[in-house]
PDB file of C-alpha atoms in Angstrom:
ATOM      1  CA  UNK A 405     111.538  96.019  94.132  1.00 43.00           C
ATOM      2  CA  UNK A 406     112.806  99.486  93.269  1.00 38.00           C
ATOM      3  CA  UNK A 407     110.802  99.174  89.933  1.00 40.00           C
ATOM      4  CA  UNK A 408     107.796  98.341  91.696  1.00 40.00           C
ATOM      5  CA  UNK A 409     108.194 101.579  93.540  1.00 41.00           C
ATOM      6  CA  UNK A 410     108.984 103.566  90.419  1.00 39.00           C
ATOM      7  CA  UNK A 411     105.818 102.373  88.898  1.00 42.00           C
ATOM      8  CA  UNK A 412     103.808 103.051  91.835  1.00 48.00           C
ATOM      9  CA  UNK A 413     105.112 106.669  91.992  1.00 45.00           C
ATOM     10  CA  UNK A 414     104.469 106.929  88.407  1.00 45.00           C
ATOM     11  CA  UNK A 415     100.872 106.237  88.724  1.00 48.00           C
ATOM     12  CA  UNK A 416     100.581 108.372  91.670  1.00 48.00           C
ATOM     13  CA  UNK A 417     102.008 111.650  89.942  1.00 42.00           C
ATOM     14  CA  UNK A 418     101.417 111.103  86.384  1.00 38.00           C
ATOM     15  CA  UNK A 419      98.163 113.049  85.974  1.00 32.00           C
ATOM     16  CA  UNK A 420     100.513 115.833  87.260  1.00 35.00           C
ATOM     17  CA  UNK A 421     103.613 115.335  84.438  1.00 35.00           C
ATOM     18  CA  UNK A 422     103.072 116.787  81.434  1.00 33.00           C
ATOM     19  CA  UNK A 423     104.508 115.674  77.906  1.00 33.00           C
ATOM     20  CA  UNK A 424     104.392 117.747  74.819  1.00 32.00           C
ATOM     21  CA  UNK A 425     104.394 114.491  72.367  1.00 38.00           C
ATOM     22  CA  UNK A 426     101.416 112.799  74.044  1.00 44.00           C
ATOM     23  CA  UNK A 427      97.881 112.812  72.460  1.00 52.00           C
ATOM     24  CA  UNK A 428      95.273 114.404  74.163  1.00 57.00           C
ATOM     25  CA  UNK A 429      92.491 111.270  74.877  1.00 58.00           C
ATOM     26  CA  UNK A 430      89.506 111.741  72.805  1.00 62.00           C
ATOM     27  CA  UNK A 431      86.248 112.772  74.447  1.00 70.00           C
ATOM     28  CA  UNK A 432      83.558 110.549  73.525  1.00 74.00           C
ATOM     29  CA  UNK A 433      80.122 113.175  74.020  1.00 86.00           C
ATOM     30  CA  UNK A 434      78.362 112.214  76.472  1.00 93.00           C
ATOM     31  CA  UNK A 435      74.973 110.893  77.062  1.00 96.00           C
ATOM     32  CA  UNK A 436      72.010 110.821  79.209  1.00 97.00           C
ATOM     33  CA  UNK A 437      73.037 107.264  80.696  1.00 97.00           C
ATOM     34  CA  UNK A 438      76.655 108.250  80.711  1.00 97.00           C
ATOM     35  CA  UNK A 439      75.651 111.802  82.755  1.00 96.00           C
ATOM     36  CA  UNK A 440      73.558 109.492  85.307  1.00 97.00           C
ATOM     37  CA  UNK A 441      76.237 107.136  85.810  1.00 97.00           C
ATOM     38  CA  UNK A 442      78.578 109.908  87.036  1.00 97.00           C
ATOM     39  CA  UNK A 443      75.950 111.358  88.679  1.00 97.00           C
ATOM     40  CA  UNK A 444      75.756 107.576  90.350  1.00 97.00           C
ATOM     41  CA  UNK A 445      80.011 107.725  90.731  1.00 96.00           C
ATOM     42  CA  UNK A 446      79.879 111.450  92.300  1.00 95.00           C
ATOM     43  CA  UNK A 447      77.190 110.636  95.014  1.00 96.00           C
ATOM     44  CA  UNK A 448      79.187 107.107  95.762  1.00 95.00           C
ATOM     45  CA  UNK A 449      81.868 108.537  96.598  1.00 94.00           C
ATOM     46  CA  UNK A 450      80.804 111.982  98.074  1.00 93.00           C
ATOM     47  CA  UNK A 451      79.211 109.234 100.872  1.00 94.00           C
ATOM     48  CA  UNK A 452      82.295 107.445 101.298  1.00 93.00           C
ATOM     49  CA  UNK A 453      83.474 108.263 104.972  1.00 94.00           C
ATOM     50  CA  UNK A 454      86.077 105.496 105.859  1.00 95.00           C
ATOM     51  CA  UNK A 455      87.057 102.927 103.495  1.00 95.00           C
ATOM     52  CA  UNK A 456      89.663  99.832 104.279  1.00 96.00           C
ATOM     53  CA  UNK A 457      90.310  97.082 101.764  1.00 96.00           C
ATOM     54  CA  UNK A 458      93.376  95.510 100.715  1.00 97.00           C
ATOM     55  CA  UNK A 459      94.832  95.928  97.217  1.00 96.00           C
ATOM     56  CA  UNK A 460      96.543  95.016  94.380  1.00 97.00           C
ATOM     57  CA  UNK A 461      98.785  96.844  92.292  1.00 95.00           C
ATOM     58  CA  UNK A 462      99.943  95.632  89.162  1.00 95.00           C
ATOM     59  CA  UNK A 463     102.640  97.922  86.968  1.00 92.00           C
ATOM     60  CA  UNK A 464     103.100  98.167  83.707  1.00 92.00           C
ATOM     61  CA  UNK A 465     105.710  95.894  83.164  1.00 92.00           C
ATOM     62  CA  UNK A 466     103.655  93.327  85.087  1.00 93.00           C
ATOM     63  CA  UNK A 467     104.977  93.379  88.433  1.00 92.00           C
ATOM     64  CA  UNK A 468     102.747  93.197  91.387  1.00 94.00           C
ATOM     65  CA  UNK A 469     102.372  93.870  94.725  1.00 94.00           C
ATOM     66  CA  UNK A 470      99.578  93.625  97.141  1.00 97.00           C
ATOM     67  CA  UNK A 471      98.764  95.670 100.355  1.00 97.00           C
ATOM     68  CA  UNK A 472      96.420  97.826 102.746  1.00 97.00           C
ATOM     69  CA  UNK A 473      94.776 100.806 101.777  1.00 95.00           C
ATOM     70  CA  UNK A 474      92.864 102.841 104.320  1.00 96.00           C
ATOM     71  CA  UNK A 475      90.488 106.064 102.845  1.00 94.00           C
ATOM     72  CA  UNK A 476      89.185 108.976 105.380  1.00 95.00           C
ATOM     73  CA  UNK A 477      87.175 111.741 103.460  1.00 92.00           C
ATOM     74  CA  UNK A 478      88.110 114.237 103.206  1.00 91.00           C
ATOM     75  CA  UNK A 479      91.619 114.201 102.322  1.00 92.00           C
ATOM     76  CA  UNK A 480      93.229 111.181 103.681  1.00 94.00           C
ATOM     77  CA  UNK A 481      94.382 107.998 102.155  1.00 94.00           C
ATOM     78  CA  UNK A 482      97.041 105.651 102.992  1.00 95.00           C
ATOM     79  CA  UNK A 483      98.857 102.487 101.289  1.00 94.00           C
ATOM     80  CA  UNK A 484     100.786 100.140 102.951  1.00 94.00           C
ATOM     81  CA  UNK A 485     102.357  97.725 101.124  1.00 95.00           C
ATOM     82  CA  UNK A 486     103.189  94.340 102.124  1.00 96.00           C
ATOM     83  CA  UNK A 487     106.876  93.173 103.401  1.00 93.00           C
ATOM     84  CA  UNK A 488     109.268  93.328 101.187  1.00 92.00           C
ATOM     85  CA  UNK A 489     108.276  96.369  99.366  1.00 91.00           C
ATOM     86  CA  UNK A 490     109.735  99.554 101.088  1.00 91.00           C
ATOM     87  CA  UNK A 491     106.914 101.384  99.664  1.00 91.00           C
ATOM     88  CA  UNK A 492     104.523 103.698 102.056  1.00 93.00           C
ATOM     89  CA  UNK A 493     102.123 106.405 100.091  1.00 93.00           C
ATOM     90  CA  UNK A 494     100.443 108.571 102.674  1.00 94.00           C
ATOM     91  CA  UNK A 495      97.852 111.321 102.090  1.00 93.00           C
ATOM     92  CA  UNK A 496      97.693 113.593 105.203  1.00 93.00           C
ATOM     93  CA  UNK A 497      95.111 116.391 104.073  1.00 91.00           C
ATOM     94  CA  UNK A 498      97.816 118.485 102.229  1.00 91.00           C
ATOM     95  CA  UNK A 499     100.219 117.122 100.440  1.00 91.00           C
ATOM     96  CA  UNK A 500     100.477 112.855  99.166  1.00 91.00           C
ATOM     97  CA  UNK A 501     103.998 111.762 100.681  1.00 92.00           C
ATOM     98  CA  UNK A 502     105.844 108.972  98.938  1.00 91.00           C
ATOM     99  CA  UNK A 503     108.586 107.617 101.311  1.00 92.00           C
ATOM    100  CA  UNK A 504     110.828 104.584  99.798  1.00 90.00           C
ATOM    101  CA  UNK A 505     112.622 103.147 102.955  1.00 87.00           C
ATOM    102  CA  UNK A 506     115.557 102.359 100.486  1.00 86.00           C
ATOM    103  CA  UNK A 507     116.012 105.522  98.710  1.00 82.00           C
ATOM    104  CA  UNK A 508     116.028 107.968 101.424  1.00 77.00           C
ATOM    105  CA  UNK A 509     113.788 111.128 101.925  1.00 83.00           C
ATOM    106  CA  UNK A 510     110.291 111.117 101.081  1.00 90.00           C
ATOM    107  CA  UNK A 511     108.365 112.960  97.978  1.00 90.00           C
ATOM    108  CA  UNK A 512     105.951 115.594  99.136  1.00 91.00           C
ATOM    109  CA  UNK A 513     103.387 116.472  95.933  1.00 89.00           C
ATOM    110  CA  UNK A 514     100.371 118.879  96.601  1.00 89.00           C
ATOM    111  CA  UNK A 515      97.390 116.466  97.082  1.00 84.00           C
ATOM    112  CA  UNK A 516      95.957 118.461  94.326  1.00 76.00           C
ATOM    113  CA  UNK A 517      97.429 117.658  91.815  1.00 74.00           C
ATOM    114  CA  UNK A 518      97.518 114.099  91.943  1.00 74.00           C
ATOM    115  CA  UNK A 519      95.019 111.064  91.054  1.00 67.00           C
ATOM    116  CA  UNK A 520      94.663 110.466  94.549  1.00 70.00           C
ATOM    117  CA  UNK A 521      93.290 113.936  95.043  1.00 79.00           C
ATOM    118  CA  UNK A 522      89.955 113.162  92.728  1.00 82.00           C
ATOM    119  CA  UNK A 523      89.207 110.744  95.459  1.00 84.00           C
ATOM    120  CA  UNK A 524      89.599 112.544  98.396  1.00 87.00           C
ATOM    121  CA  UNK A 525      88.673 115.874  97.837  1.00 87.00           C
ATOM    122  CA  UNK A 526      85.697 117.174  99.518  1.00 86.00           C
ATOM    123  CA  UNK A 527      83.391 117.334  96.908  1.00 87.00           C
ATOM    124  CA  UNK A 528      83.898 114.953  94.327  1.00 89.00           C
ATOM    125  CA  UNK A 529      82.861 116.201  90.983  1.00 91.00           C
ATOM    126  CA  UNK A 530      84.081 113.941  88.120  1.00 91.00           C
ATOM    127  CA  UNK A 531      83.309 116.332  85.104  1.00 86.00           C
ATOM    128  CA  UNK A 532      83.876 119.377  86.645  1.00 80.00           C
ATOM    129  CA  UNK A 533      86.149 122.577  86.216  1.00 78.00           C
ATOM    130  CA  UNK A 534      89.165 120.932  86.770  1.00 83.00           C
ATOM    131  CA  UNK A 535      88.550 117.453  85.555  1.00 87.00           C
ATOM    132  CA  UNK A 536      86.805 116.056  82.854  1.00 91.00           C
ATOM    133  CA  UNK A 537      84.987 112.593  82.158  1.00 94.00           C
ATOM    134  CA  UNK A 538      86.799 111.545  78.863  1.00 93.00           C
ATOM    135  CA  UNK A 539      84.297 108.860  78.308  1.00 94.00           C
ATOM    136  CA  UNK A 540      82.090 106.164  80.370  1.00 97.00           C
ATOM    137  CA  UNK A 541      82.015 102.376  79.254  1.00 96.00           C
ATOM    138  CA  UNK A 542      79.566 100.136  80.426  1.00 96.00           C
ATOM    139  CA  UNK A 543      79.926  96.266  80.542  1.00 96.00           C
ATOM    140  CA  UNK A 544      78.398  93.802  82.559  1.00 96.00           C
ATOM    141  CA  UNK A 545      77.817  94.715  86.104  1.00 96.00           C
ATOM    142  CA  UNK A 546      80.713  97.159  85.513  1.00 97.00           C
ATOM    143  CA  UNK A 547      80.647 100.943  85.133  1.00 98.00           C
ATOM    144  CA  UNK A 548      83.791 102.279  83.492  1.00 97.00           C
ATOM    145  CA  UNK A 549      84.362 106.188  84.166  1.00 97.00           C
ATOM    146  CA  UNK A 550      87.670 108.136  82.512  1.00 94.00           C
ATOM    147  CA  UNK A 551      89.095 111.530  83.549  1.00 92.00           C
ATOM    148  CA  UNK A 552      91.385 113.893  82.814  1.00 89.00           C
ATOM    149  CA  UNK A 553      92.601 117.286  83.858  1.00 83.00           C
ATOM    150  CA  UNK A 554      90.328 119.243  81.855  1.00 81.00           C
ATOM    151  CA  UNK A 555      93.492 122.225  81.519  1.00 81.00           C
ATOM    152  CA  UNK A 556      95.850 119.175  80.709  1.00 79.00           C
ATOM    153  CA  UNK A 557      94.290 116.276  79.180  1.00 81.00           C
ATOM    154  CA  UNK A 558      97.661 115.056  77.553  1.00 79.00           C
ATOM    155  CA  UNK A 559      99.171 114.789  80.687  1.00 77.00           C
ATOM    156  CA  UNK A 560      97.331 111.438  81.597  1.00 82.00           C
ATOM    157  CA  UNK A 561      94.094 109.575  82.346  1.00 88.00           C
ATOM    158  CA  UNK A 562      92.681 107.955  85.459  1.00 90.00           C
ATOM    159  CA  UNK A 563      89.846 105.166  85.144  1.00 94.00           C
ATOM    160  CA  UNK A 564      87.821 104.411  87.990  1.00 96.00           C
ATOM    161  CA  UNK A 565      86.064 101.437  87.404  1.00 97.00           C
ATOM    162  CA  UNK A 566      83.083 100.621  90.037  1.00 97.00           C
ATOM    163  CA  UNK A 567      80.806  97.243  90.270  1.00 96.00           C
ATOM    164  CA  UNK A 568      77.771  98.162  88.969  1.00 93.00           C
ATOM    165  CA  UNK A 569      75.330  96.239  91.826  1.00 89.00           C
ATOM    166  CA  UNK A 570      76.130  97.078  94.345  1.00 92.00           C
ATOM    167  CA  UNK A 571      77.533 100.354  92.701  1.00 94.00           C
ATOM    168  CA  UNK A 572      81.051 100.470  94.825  1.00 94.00           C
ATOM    169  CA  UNK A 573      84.789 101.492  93.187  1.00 94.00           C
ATOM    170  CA  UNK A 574      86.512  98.372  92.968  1.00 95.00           C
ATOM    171  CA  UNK A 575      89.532  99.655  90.593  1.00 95.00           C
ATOM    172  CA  UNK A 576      91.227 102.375  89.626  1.00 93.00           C
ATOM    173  CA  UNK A 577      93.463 102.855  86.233  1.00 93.00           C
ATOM    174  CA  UNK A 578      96.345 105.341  85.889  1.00 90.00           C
ATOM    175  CA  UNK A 579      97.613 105.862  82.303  1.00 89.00           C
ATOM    176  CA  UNK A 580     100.432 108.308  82.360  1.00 85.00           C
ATOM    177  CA  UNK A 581     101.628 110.798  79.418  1.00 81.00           C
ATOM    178  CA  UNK A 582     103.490 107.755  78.402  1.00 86.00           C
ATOM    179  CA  UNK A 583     100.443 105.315  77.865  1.00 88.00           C
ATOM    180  CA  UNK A 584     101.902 103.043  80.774  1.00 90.00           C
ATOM    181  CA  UNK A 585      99.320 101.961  82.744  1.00 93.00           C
ATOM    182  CA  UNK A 586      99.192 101.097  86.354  1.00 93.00           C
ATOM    183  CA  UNK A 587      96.029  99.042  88.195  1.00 94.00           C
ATOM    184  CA  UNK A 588      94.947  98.978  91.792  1.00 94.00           C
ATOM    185  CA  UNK A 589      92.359  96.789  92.568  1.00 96.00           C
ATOM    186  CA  UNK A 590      90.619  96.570  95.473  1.00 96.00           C
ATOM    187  CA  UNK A 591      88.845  93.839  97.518  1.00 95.00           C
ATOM    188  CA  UNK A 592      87.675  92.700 101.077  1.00 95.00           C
ATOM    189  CA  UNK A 593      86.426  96.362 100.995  1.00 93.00           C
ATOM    190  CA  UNK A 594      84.367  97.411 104.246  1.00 93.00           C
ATOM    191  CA  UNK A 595      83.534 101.118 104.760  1.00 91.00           C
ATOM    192  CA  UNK A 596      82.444 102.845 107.617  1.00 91.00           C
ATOM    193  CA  UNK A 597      84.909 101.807 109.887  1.00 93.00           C
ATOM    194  CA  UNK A 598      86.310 104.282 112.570  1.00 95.00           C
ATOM    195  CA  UNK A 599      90.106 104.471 111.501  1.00 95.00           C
ATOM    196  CA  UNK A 600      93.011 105.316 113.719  1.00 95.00           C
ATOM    197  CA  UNK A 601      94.280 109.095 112.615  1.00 94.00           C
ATOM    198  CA  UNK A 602      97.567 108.288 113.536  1.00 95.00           C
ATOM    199  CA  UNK A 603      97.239 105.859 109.559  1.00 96.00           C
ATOM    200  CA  UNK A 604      97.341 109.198 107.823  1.00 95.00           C
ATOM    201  CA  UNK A 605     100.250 111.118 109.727  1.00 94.00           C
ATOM    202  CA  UNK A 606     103.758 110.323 108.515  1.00 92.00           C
ATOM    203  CA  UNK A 607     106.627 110.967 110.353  1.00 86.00           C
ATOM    204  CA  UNK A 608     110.027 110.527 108.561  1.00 79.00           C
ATOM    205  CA  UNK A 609     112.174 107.784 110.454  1.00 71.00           C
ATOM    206  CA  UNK A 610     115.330 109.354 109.643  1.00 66.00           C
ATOM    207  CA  UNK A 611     114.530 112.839 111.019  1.00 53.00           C
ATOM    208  CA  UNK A 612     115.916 113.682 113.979  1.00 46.00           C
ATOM    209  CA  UNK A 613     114.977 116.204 116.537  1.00 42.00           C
ATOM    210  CA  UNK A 614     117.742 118.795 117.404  1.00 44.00           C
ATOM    211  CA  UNK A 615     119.327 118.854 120.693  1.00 44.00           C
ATOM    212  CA  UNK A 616     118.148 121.540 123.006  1.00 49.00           C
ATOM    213  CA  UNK A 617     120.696 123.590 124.962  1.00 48.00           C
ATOM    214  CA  UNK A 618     119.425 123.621 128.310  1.00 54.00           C
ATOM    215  CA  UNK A 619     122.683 125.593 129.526  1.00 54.00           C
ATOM    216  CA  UNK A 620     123.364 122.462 131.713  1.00 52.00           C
TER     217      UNK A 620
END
């Protein structure tokens, strides 16, 4: 179970890790289709209020685990994962918070600078200033669209990978600096839902609240 958990906060922060030795991913040039299909991705998403669906995550040594993931744009994601994992990745605005229940205080990473970030920022642009769309693949009824810090390319690659009709994300692929790649897929997706706020604050279960000295 602790692997699990590695490999999820692998795929989480890898776009963020940078590794001298790793090849930069080729960028394929990009063509009229490919610009409208991002143009298709970028306008998706950008709509995207609420979003609830469960998942499933599958490592890179093949492990899997399934769960709930909840999106509120802008900034907010959550994944719970299902009993026994001790996994709980929360996105609160800010910062993405990674708390393992078995190995103690949570991870705080600026929401920036993670994968999750190119999905709930305000303004999704996928080949922008600070990302860049490697390459898009088409197959059928799937639209395949890879990006990569455009100041750090080497550091890692995520592939969203949306059903092409309806046109909706249904994947997402993290390869890290490593070439170890982790899949969530979604499914059951239903958007537009009014979501409870309370799913994107995280309180840490082991903090405790100092004593106040009332002079009693």
């Amino acid at each position: 179970m602790r692997r699990i958990a590695f490999w999820a906060l692998s795929a989480l922060l890898s776009l963020a890790a940078v590794t001298a030795e790793a090849a930069q991913p080729a960028r394929t040039p990009l063509t009229a289709q490919d610009k409208a299909d991002i143009a298709r991705a970028e306008e998706y998403l950008n709509g995207v209020t609420t979003l609830k669906a469960r998942f499933l995550q599958v490592s890179p040594n093949g492990a899997s685990v399934e769960g709930d993931a909840y999106l509120s744009r802008p900034g907010k994601l959550r994944l719970q994962y299902d009993p026994p994992s001790p996994l709980l990745v929360v996105a609160d605005g800010s910062f993405l918070i990674v708390h393992d229940s078995q190995l103690g205080e949570p991870s705080y990473i600026p929401l920036g600078s993670t994968p999750a970030g190119i999905l709930v920022r305000p303004g999704v642009k996928l080949d922008g200033a600070d990302v860049a769309v490697t390459r898009v693949v088409r197959l059928p009824g799937v639209v395949r669209i890879s990006v990569v810090e455009a100041e750090d390319p080497a550091a890692g690659e995520i592939t969203l990978v949306f059903s092409d009709k309806p046109f909706a994300l249904r994947q997402w692929q993290v390869k890290d600096a490593q070439h170890q790649v982790t899949t969530v897929s979604l499914y059951q997706s239903q958007s537009g839902l009014s979501l409870d706020s309370k799913l994107f604050e995280f309180k840490n279960p082991k903090f405790t609240a100092p004593t106040l000295n009332t002079g009693n």
